[in-house]
XYZ file of C-alpha atoms in Angstrom:
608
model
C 10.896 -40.901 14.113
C 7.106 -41.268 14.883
C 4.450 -43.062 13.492
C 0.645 -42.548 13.237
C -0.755 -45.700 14.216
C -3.940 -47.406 13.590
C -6.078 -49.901 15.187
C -8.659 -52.065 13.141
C -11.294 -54.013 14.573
C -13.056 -55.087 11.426
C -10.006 -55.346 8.970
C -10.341 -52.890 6.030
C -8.697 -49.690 5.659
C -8.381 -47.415 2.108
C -5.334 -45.390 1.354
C -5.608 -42.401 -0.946
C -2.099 -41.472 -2.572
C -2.344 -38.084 -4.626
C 0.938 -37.021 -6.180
C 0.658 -33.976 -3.602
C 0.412 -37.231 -2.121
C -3.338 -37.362 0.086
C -4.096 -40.133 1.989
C -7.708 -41.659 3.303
C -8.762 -44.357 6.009
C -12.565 -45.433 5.818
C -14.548 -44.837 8.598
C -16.662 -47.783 8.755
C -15.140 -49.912 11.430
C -12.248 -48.359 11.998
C -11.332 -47.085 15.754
C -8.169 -44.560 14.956
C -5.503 -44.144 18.315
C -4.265 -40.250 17.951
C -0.118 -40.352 18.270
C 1.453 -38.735 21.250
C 3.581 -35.759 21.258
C 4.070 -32.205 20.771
C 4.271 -32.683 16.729
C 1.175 -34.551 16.144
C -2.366 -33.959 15.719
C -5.085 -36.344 16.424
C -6.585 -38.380 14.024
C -10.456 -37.968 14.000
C -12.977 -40.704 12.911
C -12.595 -39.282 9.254
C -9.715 -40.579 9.172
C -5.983 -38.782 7.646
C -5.134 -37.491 4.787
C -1.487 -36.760 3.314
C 0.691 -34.873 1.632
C 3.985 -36.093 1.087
C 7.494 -33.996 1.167
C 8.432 -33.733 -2.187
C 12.309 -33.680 -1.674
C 13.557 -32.113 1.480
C 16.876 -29.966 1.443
C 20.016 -30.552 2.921
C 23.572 -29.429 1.707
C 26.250 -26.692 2.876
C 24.613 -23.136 4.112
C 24.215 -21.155 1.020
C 23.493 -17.232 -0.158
C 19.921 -17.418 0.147
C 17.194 -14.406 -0.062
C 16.003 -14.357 3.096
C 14.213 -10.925 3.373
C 12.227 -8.301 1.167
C 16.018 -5.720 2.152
C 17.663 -8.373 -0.283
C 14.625 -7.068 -3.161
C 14.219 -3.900 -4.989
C 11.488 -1.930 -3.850
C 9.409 -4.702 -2.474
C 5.977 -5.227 -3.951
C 2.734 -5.191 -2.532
C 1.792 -9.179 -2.535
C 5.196 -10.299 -2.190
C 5.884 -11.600 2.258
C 7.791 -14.401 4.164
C 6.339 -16.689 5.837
C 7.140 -19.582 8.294
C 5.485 -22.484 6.241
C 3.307 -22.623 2.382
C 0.612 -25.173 2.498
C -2.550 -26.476 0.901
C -5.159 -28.941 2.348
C -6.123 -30.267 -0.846
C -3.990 -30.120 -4.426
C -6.875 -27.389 -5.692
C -6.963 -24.462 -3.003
C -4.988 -21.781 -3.015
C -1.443 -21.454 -1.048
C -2.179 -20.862 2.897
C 0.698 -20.046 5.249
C 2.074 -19.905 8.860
C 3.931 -16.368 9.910
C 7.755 -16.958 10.281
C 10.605 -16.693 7.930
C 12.334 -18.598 5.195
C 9.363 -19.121 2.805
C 8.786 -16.189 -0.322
C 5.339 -16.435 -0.963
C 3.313 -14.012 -3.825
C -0.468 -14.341 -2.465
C -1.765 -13.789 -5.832
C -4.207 -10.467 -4.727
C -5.414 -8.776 -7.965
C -3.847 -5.087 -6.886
C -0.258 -7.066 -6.319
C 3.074 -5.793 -8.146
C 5.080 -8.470 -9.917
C 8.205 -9.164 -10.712
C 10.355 -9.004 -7.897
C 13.635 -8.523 -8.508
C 17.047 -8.605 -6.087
C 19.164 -6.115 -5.615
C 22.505 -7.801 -6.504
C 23.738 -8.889 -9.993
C 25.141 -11.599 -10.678
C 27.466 -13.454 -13.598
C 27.801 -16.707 -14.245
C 25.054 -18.198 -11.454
C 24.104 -21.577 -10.151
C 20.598 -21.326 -8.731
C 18.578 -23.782 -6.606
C 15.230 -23.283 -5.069
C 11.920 -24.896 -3.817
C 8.775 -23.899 -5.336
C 4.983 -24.432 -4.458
C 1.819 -23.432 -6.794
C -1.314 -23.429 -6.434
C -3.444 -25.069 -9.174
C -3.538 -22.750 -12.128
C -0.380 -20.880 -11.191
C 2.331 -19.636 -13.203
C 5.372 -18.401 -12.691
C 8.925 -16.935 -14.417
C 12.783 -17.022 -12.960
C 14.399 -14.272 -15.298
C 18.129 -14.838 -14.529
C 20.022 -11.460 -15.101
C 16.401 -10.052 -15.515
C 16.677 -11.357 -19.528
C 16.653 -15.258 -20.152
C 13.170 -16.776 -19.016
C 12.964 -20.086 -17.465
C 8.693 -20.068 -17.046
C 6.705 -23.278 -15.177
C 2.801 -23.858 -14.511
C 0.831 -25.673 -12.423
C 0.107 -29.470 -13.759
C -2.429 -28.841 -16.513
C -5.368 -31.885 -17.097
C -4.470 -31.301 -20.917
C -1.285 -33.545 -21.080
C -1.244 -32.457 -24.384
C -0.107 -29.311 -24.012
C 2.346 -29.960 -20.869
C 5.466 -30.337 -22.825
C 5.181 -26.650 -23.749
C 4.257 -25.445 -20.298
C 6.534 -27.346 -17.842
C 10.129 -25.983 -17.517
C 9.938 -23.798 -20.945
C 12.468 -21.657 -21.821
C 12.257 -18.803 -23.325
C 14.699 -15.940 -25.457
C 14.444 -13.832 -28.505
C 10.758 -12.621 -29.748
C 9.550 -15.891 -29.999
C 12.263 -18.936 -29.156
C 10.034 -21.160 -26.970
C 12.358 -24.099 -26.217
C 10.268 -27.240 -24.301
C 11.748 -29.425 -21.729
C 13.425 -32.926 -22.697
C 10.789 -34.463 -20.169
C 7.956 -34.013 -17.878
C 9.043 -34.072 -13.862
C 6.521 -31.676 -12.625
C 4.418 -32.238 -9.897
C 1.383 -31.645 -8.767
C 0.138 -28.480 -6.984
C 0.411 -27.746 -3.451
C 3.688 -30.180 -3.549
C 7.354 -28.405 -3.073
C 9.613 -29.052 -6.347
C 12.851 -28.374 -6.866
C 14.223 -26.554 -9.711
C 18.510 -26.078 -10.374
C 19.723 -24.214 -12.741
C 23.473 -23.825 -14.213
C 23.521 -20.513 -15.965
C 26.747 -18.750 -17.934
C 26.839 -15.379 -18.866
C 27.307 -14.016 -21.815
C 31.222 -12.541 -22.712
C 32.331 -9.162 -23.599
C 35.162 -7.543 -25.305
C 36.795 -4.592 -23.907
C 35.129 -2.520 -26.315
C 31.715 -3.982 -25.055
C 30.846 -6.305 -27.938
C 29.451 -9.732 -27.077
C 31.931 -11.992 -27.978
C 29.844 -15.403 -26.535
C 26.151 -16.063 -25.741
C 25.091 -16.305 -22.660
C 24.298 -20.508 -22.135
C 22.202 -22.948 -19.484
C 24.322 -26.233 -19.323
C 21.593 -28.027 -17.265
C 18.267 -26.971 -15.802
C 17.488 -29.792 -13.590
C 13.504 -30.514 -11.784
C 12.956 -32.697 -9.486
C 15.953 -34.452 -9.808
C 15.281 -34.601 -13.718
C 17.246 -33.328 -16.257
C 14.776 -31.068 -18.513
C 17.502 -29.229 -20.226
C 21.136 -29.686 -20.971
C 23.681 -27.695 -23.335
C 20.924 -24.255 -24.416
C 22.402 -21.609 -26.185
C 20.897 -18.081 -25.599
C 21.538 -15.669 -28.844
C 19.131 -13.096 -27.323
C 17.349 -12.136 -24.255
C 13.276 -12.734 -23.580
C 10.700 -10.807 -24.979
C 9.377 -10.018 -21.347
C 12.499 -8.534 -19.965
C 11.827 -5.298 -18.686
C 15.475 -4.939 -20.394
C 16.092 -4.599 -23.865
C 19.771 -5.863 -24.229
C 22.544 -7.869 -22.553
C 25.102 -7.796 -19.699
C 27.410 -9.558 -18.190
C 25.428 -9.396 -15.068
C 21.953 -9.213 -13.910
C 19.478 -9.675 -10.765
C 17.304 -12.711 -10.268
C 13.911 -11.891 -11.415
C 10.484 -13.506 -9.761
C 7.470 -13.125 -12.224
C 4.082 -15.066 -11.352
C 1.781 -14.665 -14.224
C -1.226 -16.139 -12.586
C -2.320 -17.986 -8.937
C -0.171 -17.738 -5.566
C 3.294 -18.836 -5.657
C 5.760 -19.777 -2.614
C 9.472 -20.379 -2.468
C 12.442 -21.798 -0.170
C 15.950 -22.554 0.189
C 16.823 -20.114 -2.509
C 20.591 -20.079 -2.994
C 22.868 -18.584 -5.397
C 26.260 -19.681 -5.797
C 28.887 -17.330 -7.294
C 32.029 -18.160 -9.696
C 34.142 -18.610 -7.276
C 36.580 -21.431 -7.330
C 38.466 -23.461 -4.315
C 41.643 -23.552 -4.844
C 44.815 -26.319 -3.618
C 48.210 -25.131 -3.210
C 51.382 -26.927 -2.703
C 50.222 -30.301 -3.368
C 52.294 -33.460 -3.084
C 51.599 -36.826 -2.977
C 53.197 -40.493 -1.191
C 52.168 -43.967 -2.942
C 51.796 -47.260 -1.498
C 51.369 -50.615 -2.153
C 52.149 -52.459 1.050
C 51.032 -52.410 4.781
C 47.365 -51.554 3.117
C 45.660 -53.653 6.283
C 47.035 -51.536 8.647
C 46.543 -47.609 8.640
C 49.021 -47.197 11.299
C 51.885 -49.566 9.200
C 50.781 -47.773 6.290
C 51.276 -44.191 7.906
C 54.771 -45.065 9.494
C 55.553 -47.058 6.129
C 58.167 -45.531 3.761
C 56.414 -44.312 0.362
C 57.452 -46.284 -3.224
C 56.927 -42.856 -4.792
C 56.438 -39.350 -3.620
C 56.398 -36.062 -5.105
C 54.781 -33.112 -5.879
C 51.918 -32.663 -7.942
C 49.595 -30.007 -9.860
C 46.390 -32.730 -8.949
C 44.450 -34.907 -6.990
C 44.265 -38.142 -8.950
C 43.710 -41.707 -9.087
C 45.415 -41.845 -12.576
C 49.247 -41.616 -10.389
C 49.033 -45.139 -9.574
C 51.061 -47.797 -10.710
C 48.475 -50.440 -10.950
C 44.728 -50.583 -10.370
C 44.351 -52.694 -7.603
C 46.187 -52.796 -4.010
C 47.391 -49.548 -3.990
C 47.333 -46.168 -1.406
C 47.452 -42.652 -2.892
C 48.428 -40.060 -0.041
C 47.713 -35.933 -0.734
C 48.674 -33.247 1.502
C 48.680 -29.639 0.534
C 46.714 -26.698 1.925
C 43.460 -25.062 0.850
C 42.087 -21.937 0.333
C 38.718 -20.796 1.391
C 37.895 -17.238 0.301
C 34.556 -17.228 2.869
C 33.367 -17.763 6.205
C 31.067 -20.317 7.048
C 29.509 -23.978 6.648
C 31.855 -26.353 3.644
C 30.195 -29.107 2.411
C 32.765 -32.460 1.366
C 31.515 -35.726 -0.111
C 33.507 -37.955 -2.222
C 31.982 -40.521 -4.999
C 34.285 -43.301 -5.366
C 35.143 -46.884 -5.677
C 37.827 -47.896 -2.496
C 38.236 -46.508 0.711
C 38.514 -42.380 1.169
C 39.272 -40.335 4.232
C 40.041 -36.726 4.229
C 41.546 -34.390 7.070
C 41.415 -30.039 6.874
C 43.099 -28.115 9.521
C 43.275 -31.726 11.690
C 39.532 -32.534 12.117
C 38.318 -35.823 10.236
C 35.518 -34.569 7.246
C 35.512 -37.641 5.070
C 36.064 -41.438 6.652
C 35.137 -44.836 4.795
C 31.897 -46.677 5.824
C 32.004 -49.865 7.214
C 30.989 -53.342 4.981
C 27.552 -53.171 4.059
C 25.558 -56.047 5.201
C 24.229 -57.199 1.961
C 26.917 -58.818 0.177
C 25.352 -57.526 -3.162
C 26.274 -54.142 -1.772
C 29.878 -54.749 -1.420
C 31.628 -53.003 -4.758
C 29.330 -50.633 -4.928
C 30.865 -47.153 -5.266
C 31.166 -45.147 -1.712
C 29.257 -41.985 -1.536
C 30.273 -40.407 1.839
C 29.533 -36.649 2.923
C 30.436 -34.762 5.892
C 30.864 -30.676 6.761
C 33.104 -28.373 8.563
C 32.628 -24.796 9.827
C 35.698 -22.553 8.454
C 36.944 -19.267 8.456
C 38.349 -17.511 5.343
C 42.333 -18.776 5.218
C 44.275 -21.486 4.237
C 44.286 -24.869 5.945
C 46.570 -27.895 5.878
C 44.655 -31.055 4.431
C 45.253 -34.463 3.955
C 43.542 -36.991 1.616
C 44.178 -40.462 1.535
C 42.718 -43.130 -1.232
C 42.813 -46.671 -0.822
C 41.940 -49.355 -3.508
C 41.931 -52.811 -2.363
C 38.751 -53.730 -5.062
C 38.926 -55.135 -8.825
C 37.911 -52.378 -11.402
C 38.545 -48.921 -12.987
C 39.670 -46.709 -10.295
C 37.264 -43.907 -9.199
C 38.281 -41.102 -7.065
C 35.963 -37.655 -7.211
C 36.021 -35.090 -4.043
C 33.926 -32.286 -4.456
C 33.075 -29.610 -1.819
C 30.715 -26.180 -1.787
C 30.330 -23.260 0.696
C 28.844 -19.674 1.290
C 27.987 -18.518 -2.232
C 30.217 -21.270 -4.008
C 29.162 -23.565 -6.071
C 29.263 -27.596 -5.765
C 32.786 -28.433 -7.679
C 35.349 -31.070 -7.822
C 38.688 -30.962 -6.319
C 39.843 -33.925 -7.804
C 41.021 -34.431 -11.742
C 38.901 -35.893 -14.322
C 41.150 -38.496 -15.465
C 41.242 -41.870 -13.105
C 37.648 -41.263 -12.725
C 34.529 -43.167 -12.735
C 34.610 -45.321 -16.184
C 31.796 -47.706 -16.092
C 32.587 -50.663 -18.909
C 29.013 -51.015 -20.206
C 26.913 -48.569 -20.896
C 23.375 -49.741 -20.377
C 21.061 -49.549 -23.305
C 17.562 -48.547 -22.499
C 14.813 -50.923 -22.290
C 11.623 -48.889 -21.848
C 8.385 -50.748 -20.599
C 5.411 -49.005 -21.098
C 1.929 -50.670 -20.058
C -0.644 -50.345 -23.260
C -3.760 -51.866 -22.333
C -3.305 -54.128 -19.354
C -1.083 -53.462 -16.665
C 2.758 -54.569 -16.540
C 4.202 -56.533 -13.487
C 7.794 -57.060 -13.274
C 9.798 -58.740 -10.887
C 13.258 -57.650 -10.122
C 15.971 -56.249 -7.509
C 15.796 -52.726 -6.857
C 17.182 -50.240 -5.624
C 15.976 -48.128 -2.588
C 17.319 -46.109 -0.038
C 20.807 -46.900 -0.808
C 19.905 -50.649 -0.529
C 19.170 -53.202 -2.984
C 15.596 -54.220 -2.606
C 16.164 -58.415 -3.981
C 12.299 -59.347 -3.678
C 10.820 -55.980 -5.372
C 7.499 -56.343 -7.482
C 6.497 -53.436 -9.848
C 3.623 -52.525 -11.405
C 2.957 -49.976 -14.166
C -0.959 -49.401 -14.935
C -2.006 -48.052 -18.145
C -3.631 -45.007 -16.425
C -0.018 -43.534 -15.322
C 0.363 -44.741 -11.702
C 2.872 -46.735 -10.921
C 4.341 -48.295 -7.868
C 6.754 -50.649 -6.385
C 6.505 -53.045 -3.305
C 8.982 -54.891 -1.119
C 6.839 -58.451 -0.943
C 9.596 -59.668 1.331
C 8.575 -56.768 3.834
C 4.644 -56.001 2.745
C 5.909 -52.629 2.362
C 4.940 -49.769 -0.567
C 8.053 -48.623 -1.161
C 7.773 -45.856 -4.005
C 5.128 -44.310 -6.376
C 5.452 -42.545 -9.683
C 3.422 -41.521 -12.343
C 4.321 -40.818 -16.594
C 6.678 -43.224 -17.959
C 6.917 -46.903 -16.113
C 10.614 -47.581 -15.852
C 13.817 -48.550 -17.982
C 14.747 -52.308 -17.780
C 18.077 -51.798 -19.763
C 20.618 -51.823 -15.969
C 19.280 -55.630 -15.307
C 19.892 -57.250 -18.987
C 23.084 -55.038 -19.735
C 25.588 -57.400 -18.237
C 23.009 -59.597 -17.266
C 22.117 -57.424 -14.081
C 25.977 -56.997 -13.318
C 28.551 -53.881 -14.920
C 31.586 -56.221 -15.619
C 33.721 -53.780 -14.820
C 32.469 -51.799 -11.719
C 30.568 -55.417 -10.220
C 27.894 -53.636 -9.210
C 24.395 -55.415 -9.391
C 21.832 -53.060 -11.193
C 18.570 -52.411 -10.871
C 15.752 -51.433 -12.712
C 15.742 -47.629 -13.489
C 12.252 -45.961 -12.425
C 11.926 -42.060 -12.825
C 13.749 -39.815 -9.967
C 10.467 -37.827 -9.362
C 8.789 -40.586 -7.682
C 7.818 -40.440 -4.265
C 9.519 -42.731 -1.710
C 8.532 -44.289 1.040
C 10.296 -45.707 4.098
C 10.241 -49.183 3.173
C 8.804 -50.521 6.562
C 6.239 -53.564 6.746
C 2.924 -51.644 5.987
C 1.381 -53.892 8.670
C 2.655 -54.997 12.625
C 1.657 -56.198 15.830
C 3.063 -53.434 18.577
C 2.091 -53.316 22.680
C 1.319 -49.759 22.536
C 1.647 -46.244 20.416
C 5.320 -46.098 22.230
C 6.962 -49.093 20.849
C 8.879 -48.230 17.926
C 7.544 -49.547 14.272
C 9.834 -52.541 13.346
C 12.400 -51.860 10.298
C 11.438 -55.189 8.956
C 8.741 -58.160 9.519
C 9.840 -61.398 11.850
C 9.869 -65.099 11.077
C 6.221 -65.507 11.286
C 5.397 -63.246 8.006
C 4.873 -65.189 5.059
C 4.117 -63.867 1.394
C 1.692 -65.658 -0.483
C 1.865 -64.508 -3.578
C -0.814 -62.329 -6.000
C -3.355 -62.621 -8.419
C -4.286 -60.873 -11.389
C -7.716 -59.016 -12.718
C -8.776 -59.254 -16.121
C -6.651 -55.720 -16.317
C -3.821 -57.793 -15.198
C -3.783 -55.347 -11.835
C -2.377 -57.805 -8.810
C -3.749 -58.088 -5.516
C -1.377 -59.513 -2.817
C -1.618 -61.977 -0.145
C 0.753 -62.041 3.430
C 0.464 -63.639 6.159
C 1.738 -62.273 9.787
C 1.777 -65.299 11.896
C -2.104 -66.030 12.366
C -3.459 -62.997 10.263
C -4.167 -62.770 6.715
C -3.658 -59.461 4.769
C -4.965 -59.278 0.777
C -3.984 -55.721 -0.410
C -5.480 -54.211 -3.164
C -3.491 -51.045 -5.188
C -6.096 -49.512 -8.334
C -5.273 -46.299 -9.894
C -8.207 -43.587 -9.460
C -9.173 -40.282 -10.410
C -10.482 -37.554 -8.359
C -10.783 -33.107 -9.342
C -7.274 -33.149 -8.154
C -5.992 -35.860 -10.301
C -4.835 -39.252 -10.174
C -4.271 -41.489 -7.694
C -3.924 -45.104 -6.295
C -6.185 -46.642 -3.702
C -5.004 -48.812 -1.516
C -7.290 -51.652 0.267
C -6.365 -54.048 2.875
C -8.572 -56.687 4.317
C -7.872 -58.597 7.394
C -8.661 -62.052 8.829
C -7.898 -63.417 11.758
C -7.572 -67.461 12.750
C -7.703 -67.132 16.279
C -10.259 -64.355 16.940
C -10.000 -60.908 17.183
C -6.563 -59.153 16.674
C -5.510 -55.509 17.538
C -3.070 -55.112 14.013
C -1.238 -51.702 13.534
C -1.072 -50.240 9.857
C 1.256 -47.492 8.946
C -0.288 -45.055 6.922
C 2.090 -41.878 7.473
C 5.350 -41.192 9.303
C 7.086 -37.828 9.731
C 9.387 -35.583 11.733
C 5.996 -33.356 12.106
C 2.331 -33.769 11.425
C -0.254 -31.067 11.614
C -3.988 -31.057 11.116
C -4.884 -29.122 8.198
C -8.871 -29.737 8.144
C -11.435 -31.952 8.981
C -9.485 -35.567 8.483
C -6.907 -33.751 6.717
C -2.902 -33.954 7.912
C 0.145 -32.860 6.869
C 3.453 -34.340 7.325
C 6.652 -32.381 7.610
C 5.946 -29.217 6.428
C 4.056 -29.763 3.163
């Protein structure tokens, strides 16, 4: 990982986030050092500005359009393209050539929809989308049930009924539970988990076609929607049991990515048995050679086989089938150790002891893939609980045109004790500051300050690293996790933190501020004994300003919301004093896998 660095010889620097996000140095004073290497652009005396990677995809390889042969007679204003970009939240869509980006360029003599040449049944869709401001586009799964999104309005009054709407029958307009949405020229994500409707043999319907969630940004905007009745738009005029994917842009330039479609198919488990355990638990060799309390076969994977829930082993073998070629995708979300072997070659394996002992009953997520053929394949799957609480045991895999699913049972699952009741905290006329643990990154952030501002822009910092850690805008966050308990789920252990909305952007938690040889030393994960937070005051809006201290230099920073044509946004300003003269200090404004230059003090970073 890279940085862009900066040097300051008179101590003030501006940051600019937009929730595309854009970023800003000022010029007066400021001497910028361009980064090295192929994948950066220099930074001019204007300084750089931003835009942040919304959510970047990872996951199995999936059944993705990834040329116009996959489209009915493609339409004029419909290409791929390498890369969709904007400079600023308010242009219109640019692009690099290449592959693996759909993009609709919005020319007046353009044909829309565009709509694949396979049908499909019961469907789970994910995809990336980009708009430029004004845009508006429709997914028509089977061609019939409209799921239609715009570009982020300035009305907020009316973007409850034009963010994620769905729509059926003449005129069933059904608005989203919340507002995730993001701002334009930013890549969302939008999932969808669509059922078809049923038929008899005689060809009447005999159940609606359903969404069970529509998720955005991470959001859930819909759960549990019945569909009576196709959309009014649909260029057909009754039901099926299957359909194509339909893309419909009703105003502006639209782009898309990582389009996948996962079939009905299932992964199925044959010939399971199972060995259980409760001695020789230390030792994975004793407890491999050891002779079983219990064994025999079994119709499921499941925690619930146990004799007790604590100090025990469950052991699975069986075999599993995979129907297609390709990349499979394990990861297992449970509380005690998990390891799982296919065809001989380790997928799953426990992490080590994290380092903060607040971490340490936390439930382990753990991921890993596998290249397979279509065939059968011996497995093994081994769960070890040597922790106090419910038992939790949930393995799920996906492939090649199948869909993320469990190959565990329900019961013996995750059954957390408490359920938190939400505290919402909403800033009304001065701004809220709340002090708490978080949780970032996978790690629990114990000196986290948060600040909600009534103009909607909201961010958190790590004051025991001077580093920005995340910014969100809407609602402020849900203090129910740390008073539930009193911070601490009784049952799982687990220290909780305050809940913020999972559309924010997140940073990488680094100091924002450090004292480095050169542009090749690496940025420092964390500050060193010589940093020293001071504390903040408030404005009359209650708005804080912070003080550090990094050995002999002082740093106040400043976060305000503003407003610009593109929307809001929060300034950041840091002012510098030095005890013993003049210091060279280093301030991290942007770091990425790529940067590009985009315009005149204008920079990309990874893709966006």
């Amino acid at each position: 990982m890279h940085h862009i660095p900066l040097i300051l010889s008179h101590y003030f620097i501006c940051l600019i986030l937009f929730f595309t996000v854009t970023a800003c140095t000022s010029t007066s004073g400021l001497t910028p050092v361009p980064p090295t290497g192929s994948a950066y652009a220099e930074a001019g005396e204007a300084g750089i500005s931003e835009v942040i990677n919304s959510q970047k995809q990872s996951g199995p390889e999936r059944l993705g359009l990834v040329n116009m042969e996959e489209f009915r007679t493609p339409a004029k204003g419909w290409a791929f393209a390498g890369n969709a970009y904007t400079n600023y939240p308010g242009e219109s869509l640019r692009s690099d050539e290449g592959t693996g980006v759909l993009i609709f360029d919005g020319r007046s003599d353009a044909d829309s929809p565009l709509v694949t040449q396979n049908e499909f049944a019961d469907t789970f869709i994910e995809l990336e989308f980009m708009l430029e401001g004004g845009a508006c586009f429709s997914l028509m799964i089977q061609g019939r049930y409209e799921i239609r999104h715009c570009s982020h309005p300035n009305d907020n009054k009316t973007r409850l009924n034009r963010f994620g709407t769905i729509h059926y029958g003449k005129d069933s307009v059904i608005p989203p539970l919340v507002d995730a949405s993001r701002a334009p020229g930013v890549w969302q994500k939008l999932v969808v988990e669509f059922y078809a409707p049923q038929f008899n043999r005689s060809g009447n319907k005999t159940a609606n076609a359903r969404i069970d969630r529509v998720l955005l940004n991470g959001e859930i905007i819909h759960r549990a929607i019945e569909l009576p009745g196709i959309a009014s738009r649909s260029a057909w005029k009754d039901e099926s049991a299957k359909g194509p994917l339909t893309f419909g842009i009703d105003a502006g330039s639209a782009a898309f990515r990582n389009i996948g479609l996962y079939g009905d198919q299932d992964i199925k488990l044959e010939d399971l048995r199972y060995e259980y355990h409760e001695e020789n638990l230390d030792d994975d060799d004793q407890l491999a050679q050891a002779t079983p309390i219990r064994e025999d076969a079994t119709t499921g994977i499941s925690a619930a086989l146990a004799s007790r829930g604590n100090n025990f082993a469950l052991s699975f073998s069986g075999n599993i089938v995979i129907s297609a070629s390709g990349t499979y995708h394990f990861d297992s979300i449970s509380r005690g150790d998990v390891s799982l072997e296919v065809d001989g070659q380790t997928v799953l394996q426990p992490t080590p002891p994290p380092e903060n002992p607040l971490d340490i009953n936390l439930t382990d997520n753990i991921e890993g893939t596998l290249e397979l053929e279509a065939g059968k394949y011996p497995f093994t799957l081994q769960y070890k609980k040597m922790q106090p609480g419910a038992s939790a045991l949930s393995v799920f895999v996906e492939g090649p045109g199948i869909r993320r699913q469990a190959i565990t049972s329900n019961d013996g699952g995750w059954r957390p004790a408490i359920q938190a009741v939400p505290i919402r905290v909403e800033p009304d006329r001065r701004a809220v500051v709340i002090r708490s643990h978080i949780s970032h990154q996978n790690q629990m952030v114990l000196n986290a300050v948060s600040v909600g501002d009534p103009e909607g822009i909201h961010y958190s910092i790590d004051v025991g690293n001077a580093a920005l850690i995340q910014v969100w805008n809407d609602e402020f966050l849900d203090a129910g996790p740390i008073w539930t308990g009193r911070g601490m789920d009784p049952d799982t252990r687990m220290v909780a933190g305050i809940r913020v909305p999972d559309s924010k952007v997140s940073f990488s938690g680094r100091p924002s501020v450090a004292f480095l040889k050169n542009r090749d030393e690496p940025w420092p994960d964390s500050t060193d004994n010589s940093y020293r937070f001071l504390g903040y005051n408030n404005d009359e809006m209650g708005r804080p300003s912070f003080s550090y201290r990094f050995g002999n230099l002082k740093v106040d920073e400043k976060l305000r919301p503003g407003k610009s044509e593109y929307g809001s946004s929060l300034i950041r300003e840091f002012s510098m004093k030095s005890t013993e003269g003049e210091i060279d200090a280093w301030v991290l404004l942007a770091e990425g896998a790529k940067i590009e230059q985009r315009g005149e003090g204008v920079f990309s970073v990874d893709d966006t």
